[in-house]
Amino acid sequence: EDQVTQSPEALRLQEGESSSLNCSYTVSGLRGLFWYRQDPGKGPEFLFTLYSAGEEKEKERLKATLTKKESFLHITAPKPEDSATYLCGGKGSNYKLTFGKGTLLTVNP
Amino acid sequence: NAGVMQNPRHLVRRRGQEARLRCSPMKGHSHVYWYRQLPEEGLKFMVYLQKENIIDESGMPKERFSAEFPKEGPSILRIQQVVRGDSAAYFCASGGQEYEKLFFGSGTQLSVL
């Protein structure tokens, strides 16, 4: 069975303090590793898809990377508006997208 | 191009009643996924459907829950004889191809009294 584990469960940062979120996965026949952002009371919002080890993608202060076992979401100089829950999901050969429990990020001004 | 539309946004049911949750995918999308989310938990996969077909329902409880995605109209997640443990946020997502990203709706918050 596919598994995705995210750490830490919660992370508090000061504005401008860079850090990384981890996503470990065991997904049979990985077809894509997905990162989403979710704000309270809303549906997840797509951030990135990574398809192969070594791939990197960037968007504003966020950068996602992928190895054969893990993905990292690097946040550079975060701002309070980056506060949200970040979800990682792996889509396997059966095209089922399995998510981790998420990392709740709080950025204090 | 409208996004994924879910309704109702909030649904209150008494124990034993039926709940019907509707999801209209983005235009041109033929793949629909349903997820359930409890507070401080991630998204739990329930079912993956394509038009008129259930592809994977491994996350659906064996009893009381069913899903469909007819040729015409929205996808429906149906919960019969609801119990308090069914209270949760239910999210629908749609995609154009199997390997592509999914777009999520705003969810339906089901409360069972």
PDB file of N, CA and C in Angstrom, chain A residues 4-8 20-25 32-38 44-51 55-57 59 62-67 70-75 85-91 97-104, chain B residues 43 101-102 104:
ATOM      1  N   VAL A   4       2.698   7.949   2.438  1.00  0.00           N
ATOM      2  CA  VAL A   4       3.348   9.256   2.387  1.00  0.00           C
ATOM      3  C   VAL A   4       3.390   9.810   3.801  1.00  0.00           C
ATOM      4  N   THR A   5       4.592  10.197   4.249  1.00  0.00           N
ATOM      5  CA  THR A   5       4.772  10.702   5.614  1.00  0.00           C
ATOM      6  C   THR A   5       5.412  12.074   5.565  1.00  0.00           C
ATOM      7  N   GLN A   6       4.777  13.037   6.223  1.00  0.00           N
ATOM      8  CA  GLN A   6       5.300  14.392   6.228  1.00  0.00           C
ATOM      9  C   GLN A   6       5.830  14.774   7.607  1.00  0.00           C
ATOM     10  N   SER A   7       6.901  15.544   7.612  1.00  0.00           N
ATOM     11  CA  SER A   7       7.452  16.051   8.872  1.00  0.00           C
ATOM     12  C   SER A   7       8.049  17.437   8.651  1.00  0.00           C
ATOM     13  N   PRO A   8       8.033  18.289   9.701  1.00  0.00           N
ATOM     14  CA  PRO A   8       7.342  18.048  10.965  1.00  0.00           C
ATOM     15  C   PRO A   8       5.834  18.204  10.799  1.00  0.00           C
ATOM     16  N   SER A  20      12.815  24.020   5.706  1.00  0.00           N
ATOM     17  CA  SER A  20      12.371  23.004   4.746  1.00  0.00           C
ATOM     18  C   SER A  20      11.348  22.084   5.372  1.00  0.00           C
ATOM     19  N   LEU A  21      10.409  21.624   4.549  1.00  0.00           N
ATOM     20  CA  LEU A  21       9.425  20.627   4.929  1.00  0.00           C
ATOM     21  C   LEU A  21       9.780  19.328   4.213  1.00  0.00           C
ATOM     22  N   ASN A  22       9.599  18.204   4.939  1.00  0.00           N
ATOM     23  CA  ASN A  22      10.001  16.923   4.387  1.00  0.00           C
ATOM     24  C   ASN A  22       8.799  16.063   4.028  1.00  0.00           C
ATOM     25  N   CYS A  23       8.929  15.296   2.967  1.00  0.00           N
ATOM     26  CA  CYS A  23       7.893  14.351   2.550  1.00  0.00           C
ATOM     27  C   CYS A  23       8.586  13.052   2.140  1.00  0.00           C
ATOM     28  N   SER A  24       8.414  12.004   2.945  1.00  0.00           N
ATOM     29  CA  SER A  24       8.958  10.686   2.609  1.00  0.00           C
ATOM     30  C   SER A  24       7.855   9.848   1.990  1.00  0.00           C
ATOM     31  N   TYR A  25       8.177   9.115   0.935  1.00  0.00           N
ATOM     32  CA  TYR A  25       7.123   8.376   0.250  1.00  0.00           C
ATOM     33  C   TYR A  25       7.544   6.953  -0.119  1.00  0.00           C
ATOM     34  N   GLY A  32       3.972  10.719 -10.123  1.00  0.00           N
ATOM     35  CA  GLY A  32       4.099  12.144  -9.845  1.00  0.00           C
ATOM     36  C   GLY A  32       4.057  12.381  -8.350  1.00  0.00           C
ATOM     37  N   LEU A  33       4.830  13.370  -7.893  1.00  0.00           N
ATOM     38  CA  LEU A  33       4.830  13.788  -6.491  1.00  0.00           C
ATOM     39  C   LEU A  33       4.273  15.211  -6.479  1.00  0.00           C
ATOM     40  N   PHE A  34       3.204  15.420  -5.712  1.00  0.00           N
ATOM     41  CA  PHE A  34       2.461  16.677  -5.770  1.00  0.00           C
ATOM     42  C   PHE A  34       2.554  17.416  -4.448  1.00  0.00           C
ATOM     43  N   TRP A  35       2.676  18.737  -4.541  1.00  0.00           N
ATOM     44  CA  TRP A  35       2.603  19.605  -3.368  1.00  0.00           C
ATOM     45  C   TRP A  35       1.402  20.533  -3.522  1.00  0.00           C
ATOM     46  N   TYR A  36       0.644  20.638  -2.419  1.00  0.00           N
ATOM     47  CA  TYR A  36      -0.510  21.525  -2.371  1.00  0.00           C
ATOM     48  C   TYR A  36      -0.424  22.391  -1.120  1.00  0.00           C
ATOM     49  N   ARG A  37      -1.078  23.528  -1.183  1.00  0.00           N
ATOM     50  CA  ARG A  37      -1.234  24.408  -0.033  1.00  0.00           C
ATOM     51  C   ARG A  37      -2.720  24.436   0.315  1.00  0.00           C
ATOM     52  N   GLN A  38      -3.039  24.354   1.618  1.00  0.00           N
ATOM     53  CA  GLN A  38      -4.437  24.416   2.043  1.00  0.00           C
ATOM     54  C   GLN A  38      -4.603  25.453   3.139  1.00  0.00           C
ATOM     55  N   PRO A  44      -7.573  22.298  -1.131  1.00  0.00           N
ATOM     56  CA  PRO A  44      -6.156  22.405  -1.455  1.00  0.00           C
ATOM     57  C   PRO A  44      -5.927  23.122  -2.791  1.00  0.00           C
ATOM     58  N   GLU A  45      -4.844  23.896  -2.805  1.00  0.00           N
ATOM     59  CA  GLU A  45      -4.462  24.661  -3.999  1.00  0.00           C
ATOM     60  C   GLU A  45      -3.139  24.109  -4.517  1.00  0.00           C
ATOM     61  N   PHE A  46      -3.107  23.771  -5.798  1.00  0.00           N
ATOM     62  CA  PHE A  46      -1.932  23.146  -6.392  1.00  0.00           C
ATOM     63  C   PHE A  46      -0.716  24.070  -6.383  1.00  0.00           C
ATOM     64  N   LEU A  47       0.442  23.473  -6.031  1.00  0.00           N
ATOM     65  CA  LEU A  47       1.709  24.208  -6.083  1.00  0.00           C
ATOM     66  C   LEU A  47       2.642  23.634  -7.151  1.00  0.00           C
ATOM     67  N   PHE A  48       3.026  22.349  -6.980  1.00  0.00           N
ATOM     68  CA  PHE A  48       4.029  21.755  -7.869  1.00  0.00           C
ATOM     69  C   PHE A  48       3.712  20.285  -8.152  1.00  0.00           C
ATOM     70  N   THR A  49       4.211  19.820  -9.306  1.00  0.00           N
ATOM     71  CA  THR A  49       4.307  18.399  -9.591  1.00  0.00           C
ATOM     72  C   THR A  49       5.753  18.086  -9.969  1.00  0.00           C
ATOM     73  N   LEU A  50       6.288  17.014  -9.367  1.00  0.00           N
ATOM     74  CA  LEU A  50       7.625  16.545  -9.701  1.00  0.00           C
ATOM     75  C   LEU A  50       7.499  15.111 -10.199  1.00  0.00           C
ATOM     76  N   TYR A  51       8.206  14.798 -11.277  1.00  0.00           N
ATOM     77  CA  TYR A  51       8.010  13.484 -11.895  1.00  0.00           C
ATOM     78  C   TYR A  51       9.204  12.547 -11.760  1.00  0.00           C
ATOM     79  N   GLU A  55      14.602  16.334 -10.091  1.00  0.00           N
ATOM     80  CA  GLU A  55      13.818  17.449 -10.614  1.00  0.00           C
ATOM     81  C   GLU A  55      13.592  18.498  -9.527  1.00  0.00           C
ATOM     82  N   GLU A  56      13.602  19.771  -9.924  1.00  0.00           N
ATOM     83  CA  GLU A  56      13.356  20.881  -9.016  1.00  0.00           C
ATOM     84  C   GLU A  56      12.392  21.856  -9.691  1.00  0.00           C
ATOM     85  N   LYS A  57      11.521  22.463  -8.870  1.00  0.00           N
ATOM     86  CA  LYS A  57      10.627  23.498  -9.397  1.00  0.00           C
ATOM     87  C   LYS A  57      10.527  24.622  -8.382  1.00  0.00           C
ATOM     88  N   LYS A  59       8.653  28.535  -7.281  1.00  0.00           N
ATOM     89  CA  LYS A  59       7.566  29.498  -7.445  1.00  0.00           C
ATOM     90  C   LYS A  59       7.667  30.483  -6.298  1.00  0.00           C
ATOM     91  N   LEU A  62       9.045  29.529  -2.777  1.00  0.00           N
ATOM     92  CA  LEU A  62       8.986  28.080  -2.611  1.00  0.00           C
ATOM     93  C   LEU A  62       9.805  27.355  -3.676  1.00  0.00           C
ATOM     94  N   LYS A  63      10.475  26.286  -3.227  1.00  0.00           N
ATOM     95  CA  LYS A  63      11.218  25.435  -4.148  1.00  0.00           C
ATOM     96  C   LYS A  63      11.019  23.998  -3.737  1.00  0.00           C
ATOM     97  N   ALA A  64      10.589  23.164  -4.677  1.00  0.00           N
ATOM     98  CA  ALA A  64      10.357  21.751  -4.400  1.00  0.00           C
ATOM     99  C   ALA A  64      11.407  20.914  -5.094  1.00  0.00           C
ATOM    100  N   THR A  65      11.908  19.900  -4.374  1.00  0.00           N
ATOM    101  CA  THR A  65      12.905  18.994  -4.932  1.00  0.00           C
ATOM    102  C   THR A  65      12.463  17.552  -4.696  1.00  0.00           C
ATOM    103  N   LEU A  66      13.041  16.636  -5.477  1.00  0.00           N
ATOM    104  CA  LEU A  66      12.621  15.231  -5.411  1.00  0.00           C
ATOM    105  C   LEU A  66      13.825  14.306  -5.505  1.00  0.00           C
ATOM    106  N   THR A  67      13.870  13.326  -4.574  1.00  0.00           N
ATOM    107  CA  THR A  67      14.817  12.225  -4.679  1.00  0.00           C
ATOM    108  C   THR A  67      14.006  10.947  -4.843  1.00  0.00           C
ATOM    109  N   GLU A  70      12.363  10.834  -1.122  1.00  0.00           N
ATOM    110  CA  GLU A  70      11.865  11.998  -0.408  1.00  0.00           C
ATOM    111  C   GLU A  70      11.647  13.179  -1.349  1.00  0.00           C
ATOM    112  N   SER A  71      10.811  14.081  -0.846  1.00  0.00           N
ATOM    113  CA  SER A  71      10.684  15.378  -1.497  1.00  0.00           C
ATOM    114  C   SER A  71      10.795  16.437  -0.412  1.00  0.00           C
ATOM    115  N   PHE A  72      11.364  17.578  -0.771  1.00  0.00           N
ATOM    116  CA  PHE A  72      11.491  18.679   0.164  1.00  0.00           C
ATOM    117  C   PHE A  72      10.823  19.919  -0.431  1.00  0.00           C
ATOM    118  N   LEU A  73      10.184  20.660   0.463  1.00  0.00           N
ATOM    119  CA  LEU A  73       9.647  21.962   0.070  1.00  0.00           C
ATOM    120  C   LEU A  73      10.440  23.000   0.859  1.00  0.00           C
ATOM    121  N   HIS A  74      11.286  23.736   0.151  1.00  0.00           N
ATOM    122  CA  HIS A  74      12.122  24.739   0.783  1.00  0.00           C
ATOM    123  C   HIS A  74      11.397  26.083   0.730  1.00  0.00           C
ATOM    124  N   ILE A  75      11.387  26.758   1.875  1.00  0.00           N
ATOM    125  CA  ILE A  75      10.738  28.064   1.945  1.00  0.00           C
ATOM    126  C   ILE A  75      11.814  29.085   2.304  1.00  0.00           C
ATOM    127  N   THR A  85      -1.381  25.033   5.674  1.00  0.00           N
ATOM    128  CA  THR A  85      -0.991  23.625   5.758  1.00  0.00           C
ATOM    129  C   THR A  85      -0.491  23.200   4.382  1.00  0.00           C
ATOM    130  N   TYR A  86       0.664  22.584   4.358  1.00  0.00           N
ATOM    131  CA  TYR A  86       1.254  22.135   3.096  1.00  0.00           C
ATOM    132  C   TYR A  86       1.126  20.614   3.022  1.00  0.00           C
ATOM    133  N   LEU A  87       0.510  20.166   1.934  1.00  0.00           N
ATOM    134  CA  LEU A  87       0.221  18.748   1.740  1.00  0.00           C
ATOM    135  C   LEU A  87       1.078  18.181   0.613  1.00  0.00           C
ATOM    136  N   CYS A  88       1.598  16.990   0.869  1.00  0.00           N
ATOM    137  CA  CYS A  88       2.384  16.278  -0.128  1.00  0.00           C
ATOM    138  C   CYS A  88       1.613  15.014  -0.506  1.00  0.00           C
ATOM    139  N   GLY A  89       1.586  14.681  -1.784  1.00  0.00           N
ATOM    140  CA  GLY A  89       0.883  13.489  -2.222  1.00  0.00           C
ATOM    141  C   GLY A  89       1.633  12.782  -3.334  1.00  0.00           C
ATOM    142  N   GLY A  90       1.557  11.456  -3.337  1.00  0.00           N
ATOM    143  CA  GLY A  90       2.186  10.665  -4.384  1.00  0.00           C
ATOM    144  C   GLY A  90       1.144   9.925  -5.187  1.00  0.00           C
ATOM    145  N   LYS A  91       1.299   9.970  -6.510  1.00  0.00           N
ATOM    146  CA  LYS A  91       0.369   9.254  -7.395  1.00  0.00           C
ATOM    147  C   LYS A  91       1.106   8.063  -7.977  1.00  0.00           C
ATOM    148  N   LEU A  97      -4.028   9.127  -5.878  1.00  0.00           N
ATOM    149  CA  LEU A  97      -3.188  10.130  -5.239  1.00  0.00           C
ATOM    150  C   LEU A  97      -3.326  10.013  -3.734  1.00  0.00           C
ATOM    151  N   THR A  98      -2.235   9.599  -3.077  1.00  0.00           N
ATOM    152  CA  THR A  98      -2.209   9.383  -1.633  1.00  0.00           C
ATOM    153  C   THR A  98      -1.483  10.532  -0.966  1.00  0.00           C
ATOM    154  N   PHE A  99      -2.141  11.151   0.027  1.00  0.00           N
ATOM    155  CA  PHE A  99      -1.570  12.307   0.713  1.00  0.00           C
ATOM    156  C   PHE A  99      -1.008  11.938   2.078  1.00  0.00           C
ATOM    157  N   GLY A 100      -0.025  12.748   2.520  1.00  0.00           N
ATOM    158  CA  GLY A 100       0.415  12.714   3.902  1.00  0.00           C
ATOM    159  C   GLY A 100      -0.525  13.563   4.749  1.00  0.00           C
ATOM    160  N   LYS A 101      -0.245  13.645   6.049  1.00  0.00           N
ATOM    161  CA  LYS A 101      -1.131  14.386   6.956  1.00  0.00           C
ATOM    162  C   LYS A 101      -0.899  15.887   6.897  1.00  0.00           C
ATOM    163  N   GLY A 102       0.185  16.296   6.262  1.00  0.00           N
ATOM    164  CA  GLY A 102       0.422  17.720   6.103  1.00  0.00           C
ATOM    165  C   GLY A 102       1.336  18.309   7.156  1.00  0.00           C
ATOM    166  N   THR A 103       1.894  19.469   6.854  1.00  0.00           N
ATOM    167  CA  THR A 103       2.682  20.265   7.799  1.00  0.00           C
ATOM    168  C   THR A 103       1.992  21.607   7.945  1.00  0.00           C
ATOM    169  N   LEU A 104       1.637  21.941   9.181  1.00  0.00           N
ATOM    170  CA  LEU A 104       1.028  23.245   9.469  1.00  0.00           C
ATOM    171  C   LEU A 104       2.133  24.260   9.693  1.00  0.00           C
TER     172      LEU A 104
ATOM    173  N   LEU B  43      -5.749  14.384   3.869  1.00  0.00           N
ATOM    174  CA  LEU B  43      -6.829  13.963   2.990  1.00  0.00           C
ATOM    175  C   LEU B  43      -6.794  12.449   2.829  1.00  0.00           C
ATOM    176  N   LYS B 101      -2.081  16.963 -12.586  1.00  0.00           N
ATOM    177  CA  LYS B 101      -2.471  17.491 -11.285  1.00  0.00           C
ATOM    178  C   LYS B 101      -3.985  17.487 -11.159  1.00  0.00           C
ATOM    179  N   LEU B 102      -4.421  17.495  -9.905  1.00  0.00           N
ATOM    180  CA  LEU B 102      -5.845  17.553  -9.612  1.00  0.00           C
ATOM    181  C   LEU B 102      -6.217  18.958  -9.134  1.00  0.00           C
ATOM    182  N   PHE B 104      -9.001  20.937  -6.852  1.00  0.00           N
ATOM    183  CA  PHE B 104      -9.928  20.626  -5.777  1.00  0.00           C
ATOM    184  C   PHE B 104     -11.057  21.645  -5.694  1.00  0.00           C
TER     185      PHE B 104
END
